[in-house]
Coordinates of C-alpha atoms (C1' of nucleotides) in Angstrom, one line a residue:
Chain A
M1 CA -0.1 -0.2 0.4
E2 CA 2.9 2.1 0.3
E3 CA 2.9 4.4 -3.0
E4 CA -1.0 4.8 -2.3
K5 CA 0.2 7.5 0.2
K6 CA 2.4 9.6 -0.7
A7 CA 0.9 12.4 -2.7
A8 CA 0.5 15.7 -0.6
H9 CA -3.0 17.6 -0.1
F10 CA -4.4 20.3 1.9
I11 CA -6.1 18.3 4.7
K12 CA -2.8 16.5 5.3
N13 CA -1.1 19.8 5.5
I14 CA -3.6 21.0 8.1
I15 CA -3.1 17.7 9.9
I16 CA 0.8 17.9 9.9
N17 CA 0.6 21.2 11.1
D18 CA -2.0 20.2 14.1
I19 CA 0.6 17.5 15.0
E20 CA 3.5 20.3 14.8
N21 CA 1.9 22.5 16.7
K22 CA 1.1 19.7 19.2
K23 CA -2.7 20.1 19.1
I24 CA -3.3 16.8 18.7
S25 CA -1.4 14.1 19.5
K26 CA -3.3 10.6 17.9
I27 CA -5.6 11.2 15.0
I28 CA -9.1 9.9 15.1
T29 CA -11.2 10.2 11.9
R30 CA -14.2 8.3 11.3
F31 CA -16.3 7.0 7.9
P32 CA -19.6 8.1 8.2
P33 CA -22.0 6.7 6.0
E34 CA -26.1 6.8 5.9
P35 CA -27.1 3.2 5.4
N36 CA -29.4 4.2 2.7
G37 CA -27.8 2.6 -0.3
Y38 CA -24.9 1.1 -2.0
L39 CA -21.4 2.3 -1.5
H40 CA -19.7 3.5 -4.6
L41 CA -16.6 4.8 -5.8
G42 CA -16.9 8.4 -4.1
H43 CA -17.6 6.5 -1.3
A44 CA -14.2 5.0 -1.9
K45 CA -12.6 8.1 -2.0
S46 CA -14.0 8.9 1.6
I47 CA -13.0 5.9 2.8
C48 CA -9.4 5.8 1.6
L49 CA -9.0 9.0 2.9
N50 CA -10.2 8.8 6.1
F51 CA -8.7 5.3 6.7
G52 CA -5.6 6.2 4.8
I53 CA -5.1 9.4 7.0
A54 CA -5.5 7.1 10.2
D55 CA -3.2 4.7 9.0
E56 CA -0.3 7.3 7.7
F57 CA -0.4 9.1 11.2
S58 CA -0.7 5.9 13.6
G59 CA -4.6 7.2 14.1
E60 CA -7.6 5.4 14.1
C61 CA -10.7 5.6 11.6
N62 CA -14.0 4.6 13.1
L63 CA -16.7 3.0 10.8
R64 CA -19.6 4.9 11.8
F65 CA -23.9 4.5 10.5
D66 CA -25.3 7.8 10.5
D67 CA -28.6 6.1 11.1
T68 CA -30.9 9.0 12.2
N69 CA -33.6 8.4 9.6
P70 CA -35.4 5.1 10.0
A71 CA -37.5 5.7 7.1
K72 CA -34.7 5.6 4.4
E73 CA -32.4 3.3 6.3
E74 CA -32.5 -0.8 6.4
Q75 CA -30.1 -3.4 7.7
K76 CA -29.4 -4.6 4.4
Y77 CA -27.2 -1.4 3.5
I78 CA -25.4 -1.2 6.9
D79 CA -24.4 -5.3 5.8
S80 CA -23.2 -4.7 2.2
I81 CA -21.5 -1.0 3.6
M82 CA -19.5 -3.0 6.1
E83 CA -18.9 -5.8 2.9
D84 CA -17.7 -3.4 0.7
V85 CA -15.2 -1.4 3.2
K86 CA -13.8 -4.8 4.1
W87 CA -12.9 -5.3 0.8
L88 CA -11.8 -2.5 0.0
G89 CA -8.9 -3.3 2.4
F90 CA -9.8 -1.1 5.6
D91 CA -10.4 -2.3 9.0
W92 CA -12.0 -0.4 11.9
E93 CA -11.3 -3.2 14.4
D94 CA -13.3 -2.9 17.3
R95 CA -14.6 0.8 16.5
L96 CA -17.8 -0.2 14.8
F97 CA -20.6 2.6 15.8
H98 CA -23.8 3.7 14.9
A99 CA -25.4 7.4 15.5
S100 CA -28.0 5.2 17.3
D101 CA -25.7 3.9 19.7
Y102 CA -25.8 7.5 21.1
F103 CA -29.9 8.5 21.1
D104 CA -29.5 8.8 24.6
R105 CA -26.9 11.2 25.1
L106 CA -28.1 13.1 22.2
Y107 CA -31.3 13.5 23.6
D108 CA -29.6 14.6 27.1
F109 CA -27.5 17.1 24.8
A110 CA -30.7 18.4 23.7
V111 CA -31.9 18.9 26.8
E112 CA -29.3 20.5 28.2
L113 CA -29.7 22.9 25.4
I114 CA -32.9 23.9 26.2
K115 CA -31.9 24.4 30.0
K116 CA -29.4 26.9 28.5
N117 CA -32.2 28.6 26.4
R118 CA -30.6 27.5 23.3
A119 CA -33.7 25.8 22.1
Y120 CA -37.2 25.7 22.0
V121 CA -39.9 23.4 20.8
C122 CA -41.7 25.0 17.8
S123 CA -45.2 24.0 17.1
L124 CA -45.2 25.6 13.8
S125 CA -46.5 23.2 10.6
G126 CA -44.0 22.2 8.0
D127 CA -45.2 24.9 5.7
E128 CA -45.1 27.6 8.4
I129 CA -41.6 26.9 9.3
R130 CA -40.7 27.1 5.4
Q131 CA -42.5 30.5 5.2
Y132 CA -40.7 31.5 8.6
R133 CA -37.3 31.0 7.4
G134 CA -37.1 33.4 4.7
T135 CA -35.2 33.3 1.8
L136 CA -31.4 33.2 0.2
T137 CA -32.0 37.0 0.4
T138 CA -34.3 37.7 2.6
P139 CA -33.7 37.5 6.3
G140 CA -36.3 35.1 8.4
R141 CA -39.0 36.0 11.4
N142 CA -38.9 34.5 14.6
S143 CA -41.0 31.7 15.4
P144 CA -44.2 32.8 17.6
F145 CA -43.0 30.1 19.7
R146 CA -39.7 31.0 20.2
N147 CA -39.8 32.8 23.5
R148 CA -41.5 29.6 25.3
S149 CA -40.4 29.2 29.0
T150 CA -37.5 26.5 29.8
A151 CA -40.1 24.1 31.4
E152 CA -42.4 24.5 29.0
N153 CA -40.1 23.3 26.4
L154 CA -39.0 20.7 28.6
D155 CA -42.2 19.3 29.3
L156 CA -43.1 19.3 25.5
F157 CA -39.6 17.9 24.4
E158 CA -40.1 15.0 27.0
R159 CA -44.0 14.5 25.7
M160 CA -42.7 14.4 22.2
K161 CA -40.2 11.7 23.1
K162 CA -43.2 10.2 25.2
G163 CA -45.0 9.7 22.0
E164 CA -47.8 12.0 23.0
F165 CA -48.0 14.2 19.2
N166 CA -48.2 12.9 15.6
D167 CA -45.9 13.2 13.5
G168 CA -45.3 16.9 12.6
E169 CA -46.7 18.6 15.3
H170 CA -43.8 19.6 17.3
V171 CA -40.3 20.1 16.5
L172 CA -37.1 20.8 18.7
R173 CA -35.1 23.6 17.5
A174 CA -31.8 25.5 17.7
K175 CA -32.2 28.8 18.8
I176 CA -29.9 31.1 16.8
D177 CA -30.5 33.9 14.6
M178 CA -33.2 34.1 12.0
S179 CA -31.6 36.8 10.2
S180 CA -28.5 35.2 9.5
P181 CA -27.1 35.1 5.9
N182 CA -26.6 31.2 6.5
I183 CA -29.9 29.7 6.4
N184 CA -28.4 26.8 8.5
M185 CA -28.2 29.4 11.4
R186 CA -32.0 30.6 10.9
D187 CA -33.0 28.4 14.0
P188 CA -32.3 24.9 12.4
I189 CA -34.4 21.6 13.5
I190 CA -32.7 19.7 15.6
Y191 CA -35.1 17.0 16.6
R192 CA -38.3 15.7 14.7
I193 CA -41.1 13.0 15.4
K194 CA -41.2 10.5 13.0
K195 CA -42.9 7.5 14.4
T196 CA -41.2 4.9 12.3
A197 CA -39.1 2.0 13.8
H198 CA -35.5 2.0 13.2
P199 CA -33.6 -1.0 12.3
R200 CA -31.4 -0.8 15.0
T201 CA -33.3 1.1 18.0
K202 CA -36.7 -0.5 17.3
D203 CA -39.6 0.9 18.7
K204 CA -37.7 3.0 21.7
W205 CA -37.7 6.5 19.7
C206 CA -40.3 8.3 18.1
I207 CA -38.2 11.2 17.9
Y208 CA -35.2 11.3 16.1
P209 CA -32.2 13.9 15.9
M210 CA -31.2 15.4 12.8
Y211 CA -28.2 15.5 10.9
D212 CA -26.8 18.5 11.9
F213 CA -27.1 18.1 15.7
T214 CA -26.2 14.3 15.4
H215 CA -22.7 14.7 13.3
C216 CA -21.0 17.1 15.3
L217 CA -21.8 15.3 18.5
S218 CA -21.0 12.1 17.6
D219 CA -17.9 12.9 16.5
A220 CA -17.2 14.7 19.7
I221 CA -18.3 11.7 21.4
E222 CA -15.7 9.6 19.6
G223 CA -13.3 12.1 20.0
I224 CA -12.8 12.5 16.5
T225 CA -10.1 15.0 15.6
H226 CA -10.5 15.8 11.9
S227 CA -14.0 15.2 10.4
L228 CA -14.0 15.1 6.8
C229 CA -16.6 15.7 4.4
T230 CA -17.8 16.8 1.0
L231 CA -18.1 20.3 0.2
E232 CA -22.0 20.7 0.5
F233 CA -21.3 20.6 4.1
E234 CA -19.0 23.9 4.4
D235 CA -22.3 25.8 5.0
H236 CA -23.0 23.6 7.9
R237 CA -19.6 24.2 10.0
P238 CA -20.8 27.4 11.5
L239 CA -23.7 25.1 13.0
Y240 CA -21.4 22.5 13.6
D241 CA -19.0 24.5 15.7
W242 CA -22.1 26.6 17.4
I243 CA -23.6 23.4 18.5
I244 CA -20.3 21.4 20.0
D245 CA -19.6 25.3 21.6
Q246 CA -23.0 25.3 23.4
L247 CA -22.5 22.4 24.9
D248 CA -19.8 20.5 27.4
T249 CA -18.6 17.8 25.0
P250 CA -15.0 16.1 25.3
C251 CA -13.4 17.8 22.4
H252 CA -14.1 20.2 19.4
P253 CA -13.8 18.1 15.9
K254 CA -12.3 20.0 13.1
Q255 CA -14.9 19.7 10.0
I256 CA -12.9 20.1 6.9
E257 CA -14.4 19.9 3.8
F258 CA -13.3 18.2 0.3
A259 CA -14.7 18.1 -3.4
R260 CA -16.9 14.9 -4.4
M261 CA -15.6 12.7 -7.3
N262 CA -17.0 12.6 -10.5
L263 CA -15.9 10.0 -13.2
D264 CA -16.7 10.6 -16.9
F265 CA -19.5 8.3 -18.5
T266 CA -20.8 7.9 -15.0
I267 CA -22.9 8.8 -12.3
M268 CA -22.5 8.9 -8.7
S269 CA -25.7 10.3 -7.3
K270 CA -27.7 7.5 -5.1
R271 CA -31.0 8.5 -5.9
K272 CA -30.0 8.2 -9.9
L273 CA -28.2 4.6 -9.3
N274 CA -31.4 3.7 -7.8
I275 CA -33.4 4.8 -10.7
L276 CA -30.9 3.0 -13.0
V277 CA -31.7 -0.1 -10.8
E278 CA -35.4 0.6 -10.3
K279 CA -36.1 0.9 -13.9
K280 CA -34.3 -1.8 -14.6
Y281 CA -31.6 -0.1 -17.3
V282 CA -29.4 -2.6 -15.2
K283 CA -29.6 -5.6 -13.9
G284 CA -29.2 -4.7 -10.0
W285 CA -26.9 -2.8 -7.5
D286 CA -24.1 -5.1 -8.3
D287 CA -24.2 -4.9 -12.4
P288 CA -20.8 -4.4 -13.3
R289 CA -21.4 -1.4 -15.6
L290 CA -22.3 0.8 -12.0
P291 CA -19.7 2.5 -10.1
T292 CA -21.0 0.9 -7.3
L293 CA -18.3 -1.4 -5.1
A294 CA -20.5 -4.0 -5.6
G295 CA -20.4 -3.7 -9.5
I296 CA -16.9 -3.2 -9.7
R297 CA -16.0 -5.8 -7.5
R298 CA -18.2 -8.1 -9.9
R299 CA -17.0 -6.4 -12.8
G300 CA -13.1 -7.6 -11.9
F301 CA -12.0 -4.7 -10.5
T302 CA -9.5 -5.7 -7.6
P303 CA -9.2 -3.7 -4.5
Q304 CA -5.7 -2.7 -4.8
S305 CA -6.7 -0.8 -7.8
I306 CA -9.5 1.1 -6.8
R307 CA -7.0 2.7 -3.8
K308 CA -4.6 3.0 -6.2
F309 CA -7.0 5.3 -7.9
C310 CA -7.9 6.9 -5.1
S311 CA -4.6 8.1 -4.4
L312 CA -4.1 9.2 -8.2
I313 CA -7.1 11.7 -8.3
G314 CA -6.2 13.5 -5.0
I315 CA -7.9 15.4 -2.5
S316 CA -8.9 18.9 -3.1
K317 CA -11.7 21.7 -2.7
K318 CA -12.0 22.0 -6.8
E319 CA -14.9 20.1 -8.3
S320 CA -13.4 18.1 -11.0
R321 CA -14.1 15.3 -13.3
I322 CA -12.0 12.2 -13.6
D323 CA -10.9 11.2 -16.8
L324 CA -12.0 7.3 -17.1
G325 CA -8.6 6.2 -18.5
V326 CA -7.2 7.2 -14.9
L327 CA -9.3 4.3 -13.7
E328 CA -8.8 2.2 -16.5
N329 CA -5.0 2.7 -16.2
C330 CA -5.3 1.6 -12.6
I331 CA -6.7 -1.8 -13.3
R332 CA -5.1 -2.6 -16.2
E333 CA -1.4 -1.6 -14.1
D334 CA -2.6 -4.3 -11.6
L335 CA -4.0 -6.8 -13.4
N336 CA -1.0 -6.9 -15.7
E337 CA 1.1 -7.8 -12.8
K338 CA -1.3 -10.5 -11.4
A339 CA -3.7 -12.1 -14.2
P340 CA -2.3 -15.3 -15.7
R341 CA -2.1 -15.3 -19.4
V342 CA -4.7 -17.6 -21.8
M343 CA -6.0 -17.8 -24.9
G344 CA -10.0 -17.3 -25.4
V345 CA -11.6 -16.6 -29.0
L346 CA -14.4 -14.2 -28.5
N347 CA -15.6 -14.7 -32.2
P348 CA -14.4 -17.6 -33.6
L349 CA -13.5 -18.3 -37.1
K350 CA -12.7 -21.8 -37.9
L351 CA -9.3 -22.6 -39.5
I352 CA -8.1 -25.7 -40.8
I353 CA -4.2 -26.7 -41.3
E354 CA -4.3 -28.8 -44.7
N355 CA -0.9 -30.6 -44.2
W356 CA -1.5 -31.4 -40.3
P357 CA -2.9 -35.1 -40.0
E358 CA -6.1 -35.6 -38.9
G359 CA -7.0 -36.7 -35.3
Q360 CA -3.0 -35.4 -34.7
I361 CA -2.8 -33.4 -31.4
E362 CA 0.3 -32.0 -30.0
E363 CA 0.6 -30.4 -26.3
L364 CA 2.6 -27.2 -26.6
D365 CA 4.0 -25.2 -23.7
A366 CA 2.6 -21.8 -22.9
M367 CA 4.2 -19.3 -20.0
N368 CA 1.3 -18.0 -17.8
H369 CA 3.1 -14.6 -17.8
P370 CA 5.8 -13.7 -20.4
Q371 CA 7.5 -11.4 -17.4
K372 CA 6.9 -13.4 -14.7
K373 CA 8.7 -16.9 -15.1
E374 CA 7.6 -17.9 -11.7
M375 CA 4.1 -17.9 -12.8
G376 CA 5.0 -21.1 -14.5
T377 CA 3.6 -22.6 -18.1
R378 CA 0.7 -24.5 -18.7
K379 CA -0.2 -26.9 -21.9
V380 CA -2.0 -26.0 -24.9
I381 CA -3.6 -28.5 -27.5
F382 CA -2.7 -28.0 -31.0
S383 CA -5.0 -29.9 -33.7
R384 CA -5.9 -29.7 -37.4
E385 CA -9.2 -27.6 -36.7
I386 CA -8.5 -24.7 -34.6
F387 CA -10.5 -21.4 -34.1
I388 CA -9.1 -17.9 -34.3
E389 CA -10.7 -14.4 -33.3
R390 CA -12.7 -13.4 -36.7
E391 CA -11.3 -9.8 -36.9
D392 CA -7.5 -11.1 -37.5
F393 CA -8.5 -12.2 -41.0
M394 CA -9.2 -9.8 -43.6
E395 CA -9.4 -10.9 -47.4
N396 CA -8.4 -7.8 -48.3
P397 CA -5.9 -6.0 -45.8
P398 CA -4.6 -2.9 -45.8
K399 CA -1.3 -2.5 -45.7
K400 CA -0.8 -2.0 -41.9
F401 CA -2.7 -4.9 -40.9
F402 CA -0.1 -7.2 -39.4
R403 CA -2.6 -10.3 -39.3
L404 CA -3.7 -13.1 -41.6
G405 CA -5.0 -12.5 -45.1
P406 CA -4.5 -14.6 -48.5
G407 CA -1.2 -15.6 -48.3
R408 CA 0.2 -14.1 -45.5
E409 CA 1.8 -16.0 -43.3
V410 CA 1.5 -15.2 -39.0
R411 CA 2.3 -17.3 -35.9
L412 CA 0.2 -18.9 -34.0
R413 CA 0.8 -17.9 -30.4
Y414 CA 2.9 -20.9 -29.0
A415 CA 2.6 -22.8 -31.9
Y416 CA 3.3 -22.8 -35.9
F417 CA 3.9 -20.5 -38.6
I418 CA 1.0 -20.6 -40.6
T419 CA 0.2 -19.6 -44.1
C420 CA -3.3 -18.8 -45.5
R421 CA -4.1 -20.9 -48.7
K422 CA -7.8 -20.9 -49.2
I423 CA -10.8 -19.3 -48.1
V424 CA -14.2 -21.0 -48.0
K425 CA -17.4 -18.8 -48.3
D426 CA -21.2 -19.2 -47.9
D427 CA -22.3 -19.6 -51.4
N428 CA -25.2 -17.6 -50.7
T429 CA -24.4 -15.1 -48.0
G430 CA -20.4 -14.9 -49.0
E431 CA -19.7 -14.8 -45.6
I432 CA -16.2 -16.3 -44.8
K433 CA -16.9 -19.5 -43.3
E434 CA -13.5 -21.3 -42.9
I435 CA -9.7 -20.7 -43.7
I436 CA -7.5 -23.2 -45.2
C437 CA -3.8 -23.0 -44.1
T438 CA -0.3 -24.7 -43.9
Y439 CA 1.9 -24.9 -41.2
D440 CA 5.9 -25.1 -41.0
P441 CA 6.9 -28.0 -39.2
A442 CA 10.2 -26.2 -38.3
T443 CA 8.6 -23.4 -36.5
R444 CA 7.6 -25.3 -33.5
G445 CA 6.7 -23.1 -30.5
G446 CA 7.0 -20.5 -32.6
D447 CA 10.4 -19.6 -33.7
A448 CA 11.8 -20.0 -37.5
P449 CA 15.2 -21.6 -37.6
D450 CA 16.2 -19.6 -40.9
G451 CA 15.4 -16.3 -38.9
R452 CA 12.7 -15.2 -40.8
K453 CA 9.8 -13.0 -39.3
V454 CA 6.3 -12.4 -39.1
K455 CA 4.2 -9.3 -38.8
G456 CA 1.6 -10.9 -36.5
T457 CA 1.1 -13.0 -33.4
L458 CA -2.5 -14.6 -33.4
H459 CA -4.1 -16.3 -30.5
W460 CA -6.3 -19.5 -31.2
V461 CA -7.7 -22.5 -29.5
S462 CA -8.3 -26.1 -30.6
G463 CA -11.4 -26.6 -32.0
Q464 CA -11.8 -30.2 -30.5
H465 CA -10.0 -29.6 -27.2
S466 CA -11.3 -26.1 -26.2
I467 CA -14.3 -25.2 -24.0
P468 CA -17.4 -23.0 -24.8
A469 CA -18.0 -19.9 -22.9
K470 CA -20.1 -16.8 -23.1
V471 CA -18.6 -13.6 -22.7
R472 CA -19.9 -10.4 -21.2
L473 CA -18.3 -7.5 -22.6
Y474 CA -18.8 -3.9 -20.8
D475 CA -18.3 -0.7 -22.0
R476 CA -19.2 2.7 -20.7
L477 CA -22.9 2.6 -19.2
F478 CA -23.2 6.3 -20.8
L479 CA -22.4 8.1 -23.6
K480 CA -21.8 11.6 -22.4
E481 CA -18.7 12.4 -20.5
D482 CA -21.1 14.0 -18.0
P483 CA -24.6 12.2 -18.3
E484 CA -26.1 14.8 -15.9
E485 CA -25.1 17.8 -18.2
A486 CA -27.8 20.5 -17.7
N487 CA -31.5 19.7 -18.8
D488 CA -30.7 16.2 -19.8
D489 CA -32.6 13.5 -18.4
F490 CA -29.4 11.2 -17.7
T491 CA -31.4 8.4 -19.2
D492 CA -31.3 9.2 -22.4
N493 CA -27.4 9.3 -22.3
I494 CA -27.3 5.5 -21.6
N495 CA -25.1 3.4 -23.9
P496 CA -27.0 1.2 -25.6
E497 CA -24.1 -0.9 -26.0
S498 CA -23.0 -0.8 -22.9
L499 CA -23.4 -4.8 -22.1
V500 CA -23.0 -7.3 -25.4
T501 CA -23.1 -10.9 -24.7
L502 CA -21.4 -13.0 -27.0
D503 CA -22.4 -16.9 -26.3
N504 CA -20.6 -18.8 -28.6
C505 CA -17.0 -18.0 -27.6
R506 CA -14.1 -21.1 -27.2
V507 CA -11.5 -20.7 -24.2
E508 CA -8.6 -23.2 -23.6
K509 CA -9.3 -26.2 -21.9
S510 CA -7.4 -25.2 -18.6
L511 CA -10.0 -22.7 -17.6
E512 CA -12.3 -25.5 -17.1
N513 CA -11.7 -25.3 -13.3
A514 CA -11.6 -21.8 -13.0
G515 CA -13.7 -20.6 -10.4
A516 CA -15.8 -17.5 -9.1
G517 CA -14.1 -14.4 -9.6
D518 CA -10.8 -15.7 -11.1
T519 CA -9.1 -13.1 -13.6
F520 CA -7.2 -14.0 -16.6
Q521 CA -6.0 -12.2 -19.5
F522 CA -7.2 -13.7 -22.5
E523 CA -3.9 -12.4 -24.8
R524 CA -4.7 -9.9 -27.1
L525 CA -7.8 -9.0 -25.9
G526 CA -8.0 -7.7 -22.1
Y527 CA -8.8 -9.0 -18.6
F528 CA -11.6 -11.3 -17.9
C529 CA -13.3 -12.6 -15.0
I530 CA -15.7 -15.2 -14.1
D531 CA -18.9 -14.0 -12.9
S532 CA -19.4 -14.4 -9.5
R533 CA -23.0 -14.7 -9.9
D534 CA -24.2 -16.2 -13.1
S535 CA -21.2 -18.6 -13.9
S536 CA -21.3 -22.5 -13.3
P537 CA -18.8 -25.4 -14.2
D538 CA -21.0 -26.3 -17.0
Q539 CA -21.7 -22.8 -18.4
L540 CA -18.6 -20.2 -18.0
I541 CA -19.7 -17.1 -18.1
F542 CA -16.7 -14.6 -18.3
N543 CA -17.1 -10.8 -17.5
R544 CA -14.7 -8.3 -19.4
T545 CA -13.3 -5.8 -16.9
I546 CA -11.1 -3.9 -19.1
T547 CA -9.9 -4.4 -22.9
L548 CA -6.1 -4.4 -23.2
R549 CA -4.3 -0.9 -24.5
D550 CA -5.4 -1.6 -28.3
T551 CA -3.0 1.1 -30.7
W552 CA -4.1 -0.7 -33.7
A553 CA -8.0 0.0 -32.8
K554 CA -6.9 3.9 -32.1
L555 CA -5.1 4.0 -35.6
K556 CA -8.3 2.3 -37.3
K557 CA -10.4 5.1 -35.3
K558 CA -8.3 7.7 -36.5
K559 CA -8.4 7.0 -40.1
H560 CA -12.6 7.1 -39.5
Chain B
rU1 C1' -29.4 40.7 -5.9
rG2 C1' -27.8 37.4 0.4
rG3 C1' -24.0 33.8 2.2
rG4 C1' -20.3 30.1 1.9
rG5 C1' -16.8 27.9 -1.9
rC6 C1' -13.7 27.0 -6.3
rG7 C1' -10.6 28.9 -10.9
rU8 C1' -2.6 26.3 -12.4
rA9 C1' -2.0 21.7 -19.3
rG10 C1' -6.8 18.1 -22.8
rU11 C1' -7.9 15.5 -17.2
rC12 C1' -6.8 15.4 -12.1
rA13 C1' -3.0 17.9 -8.9
rA14 C1' 1.9 19.7 -6.2
rG15 C1' 3.1 24.3 -5.4
rC16 C1' 2.5 28.7 1.1
rG17 C1' 7.5 35.5 -1.7
rG18 C1' 13.4 33.3 -5.0
rU19 C1' 12.0 26.0 -8.0
rU20 C1' 14.0 25.5 -15.5
rA21 C1' 5.9 25.7 -12.5
rA22 C1' 6.5 18.5 -9.3
rG23 C1' 3.9 14.0 -10.6
rA24 C1' -0.2 10.8 -13.2
rC25 C1' -3.4 10.3 -16.9
rA26 C1' -3.9 11.7 -22.0
rC27 C1' -1.3 12.7 -26.6
rA28 C1' 3.1 12.7 -30.1
rG29 C1' 7.3 10.5 -31.5
rG30 C1' 11.2 6.4 -31.0
rA31 C1' 13.9 1.4 -29.1
rU32 C1' 12.7 -3.4 -27.4
rU33 C1' 8.9 -7.5 -27.8
rU34 C1' 6.3 -14.8 -30.0
rU35 C1' 0.4 -10.5 -26.8
rG36 C1' -0.4 -4.0 -32.1
rA37 C1' 0.0 -5.9 -24.4
rU38 C1' 3.9 -5.0 -21.5
rU39 C1' 8.4 -2.6 -20.2
rC40 C1' 12.0 1.2 -21.7
rC41 C1' 13.4 6.3 -23.3
rU42 C1' 12.0 11.2 -25.6
rG43 C1' 8.8 15.5 -26.8
rC44 C1' 4.4 18.2 -23.8
rA45 C1' 2.7 25.6 -19.4
rU46 C1' 8.4 31.3 -20.7
rU47 C1' 3.0 30.7 -17.3
rC48 C1' -0.6 29.9 -12.9
rG49 C1' -9.2 32.7 -15.1
rG50 C1' -8.0 38.7 -16.2
rA51 C1' -6.7 43.6 -15.1
rG52 C1' -4.1 46.8 -12.4
rG53 C1' -0.9 47.0 -7.8
rU54 C1' 3.3 46.3 -3.4
rU55 C1' 8.1 44.0 -4.1
rC56 C1' 15.0 43.9 -6.1
rG57 C1' 11.5 39.7 -7.3
rA58 C1' 4.5 37.3 -7.2
rA59 C1' 1.3 31.3 -9.4
rU60 C1' 1.9 32.7 -4.2
rC61 C1' 0.6 39.2 -1.1
rC62 C1' -3.4 43.4 -1.8
rU63 C1' -7.3 45.6 -5.3
rC64 C1' -11.0 45.2 -8.7
rC65 C1' -13.6 42.4 -12.4
rC66 C1' -14.8 37.7 -14.8
rG67 C1' -16.6 32.4 -14.6
rC68 C1' -18.2 28.2 -12.4
rC69 C1' -20.2 25.2 -7.7
rC70 C1' -23.3 25.1 -3.0
rC71 C1' -27.2 26.7 0.7
rA72 C1' -34.2 28.2 1.5
rG73 C1' -35.6 19.0 3.5
rC74 C1' -39.4 17.9 9.7
rC75 C1' -32.9 14.2 3.9
rA76 C1' -27.5 13.3 4.7

RNA sequence: UGGGGCGUAGUCAAGCGGUUAAGACACAGGAUUUUGAUUCCUGCAUUCGGAGGUUCGAAUCCUCCCGCCCCAGCCA
């Protein structure tokens, strides 16, 4: 994980400064998800930041569920979030917390606020509260209930807790300043009645604290030193500080805001991700096209690659959009190191070697990784009828096409040089049915003793000795870099070819025992992993994680 | 038009009064290659949103201007 930590950024600078000034001895951060959805790459950025900083400065990072709205939160999200954080490679050890763990203490803090005449029960309706709040440019007005006596406030608040009122009848508000230019300071609501069972506290409470009240106090209770959050909470910082200042808390954490991550060709909004799932644009929360951690995991991304990515994109306050190439580069870099090489043919084209005896087979040695001898070798079976990639043959190839064409000689990887002699076409459609070639027996293994060179090397599998497979080719989910661009319906920008399923692929026999999640490089094509949900030994299903860098494809594209 | 933020290369991003303005991705060349992969070289901001000012010296300090983002949930 070493190299994932080097980059300097403003938050780190603040922390270093705090340590040097002896303000703080031990750094404590927290990752505070609301369990109302699945984690995505944006969360990964926050997880890596919080856990990474704790790690780097020998501190601690807590996992804390911000579960103050039982109407939206569910246990299944809590479970999946824990799984995702673990998968990413972080450990909260014994520090698993929930804001709901603090409901009693939070209630006491609220009482303390009332006693200090810094909070009151307001009985305005929701609409009225909005009207009294004023607008961005006009100040708000004081609630008629603002001057209730402490005794009355205490009594009412207790009765709210006891369940004597209905949802919306009363709220508890901080008494700050209705004319503040910062709307968050205009007597914000800190408790509301919500007669909803909570996933953890069940029916114990019918009043729940709001985010602004809960978050800062939870941080203080846990002794958080640096409370890192996203930019939209910048306006809430004065309130965060105000609440801590009014109350007798163990410490005063420092809130620091950083910019969310935006990634090209995808979306990070929980709400919109939810629409994609609910309206079946994708097949579920773990659809490999989604930026959810469950999705990219199934797609074949490794935790290392995601951590690397998060370290590369940096931390700043500038709103930015990350080039997809950065993510792609991270996964290629990691898989290039780790993935065993193998041969698979996506769109098979039959090729017959006419001077190879019928029924004869030969076992050839193939390296599992050309740069890593220690990964060993395997046998691949060569025979008279093989499959090559349809794309690797052209009847009228252009100059720069280094593959097979009439009369051309190429190398079959780890096997022999072959020369194309004939093309067999379908009489009616004109489609190429098979290619007839001859091989040069002197080139076994792929080298010519006479030193002659070939321009291209093709991957292949034996017709008889390969196994069928389905392959899912994934591409970007959206056509636009920013699918949420002004007045667009983001679903209009969905890439209709984000998933292409190939049912008639052939892969080499060594893959027959591959298991869920195993990742391979199909030489010359890309990285593919066994789908963890749908694949079975009888029917292998691979997900394409990412293609190899393809300068030939780029060249072709340029010409058009 | 209130308040809070942000502007350094195509995209991220270091930089904190004196540097030839880091690094990554992308891009363009070249070398090696039994993956058009990998790896390896080389190039890629006389300039930091703009204009003024302070200073021997400014991306860094000051002033004004311009552009973009966020805030009016009993969501987080």
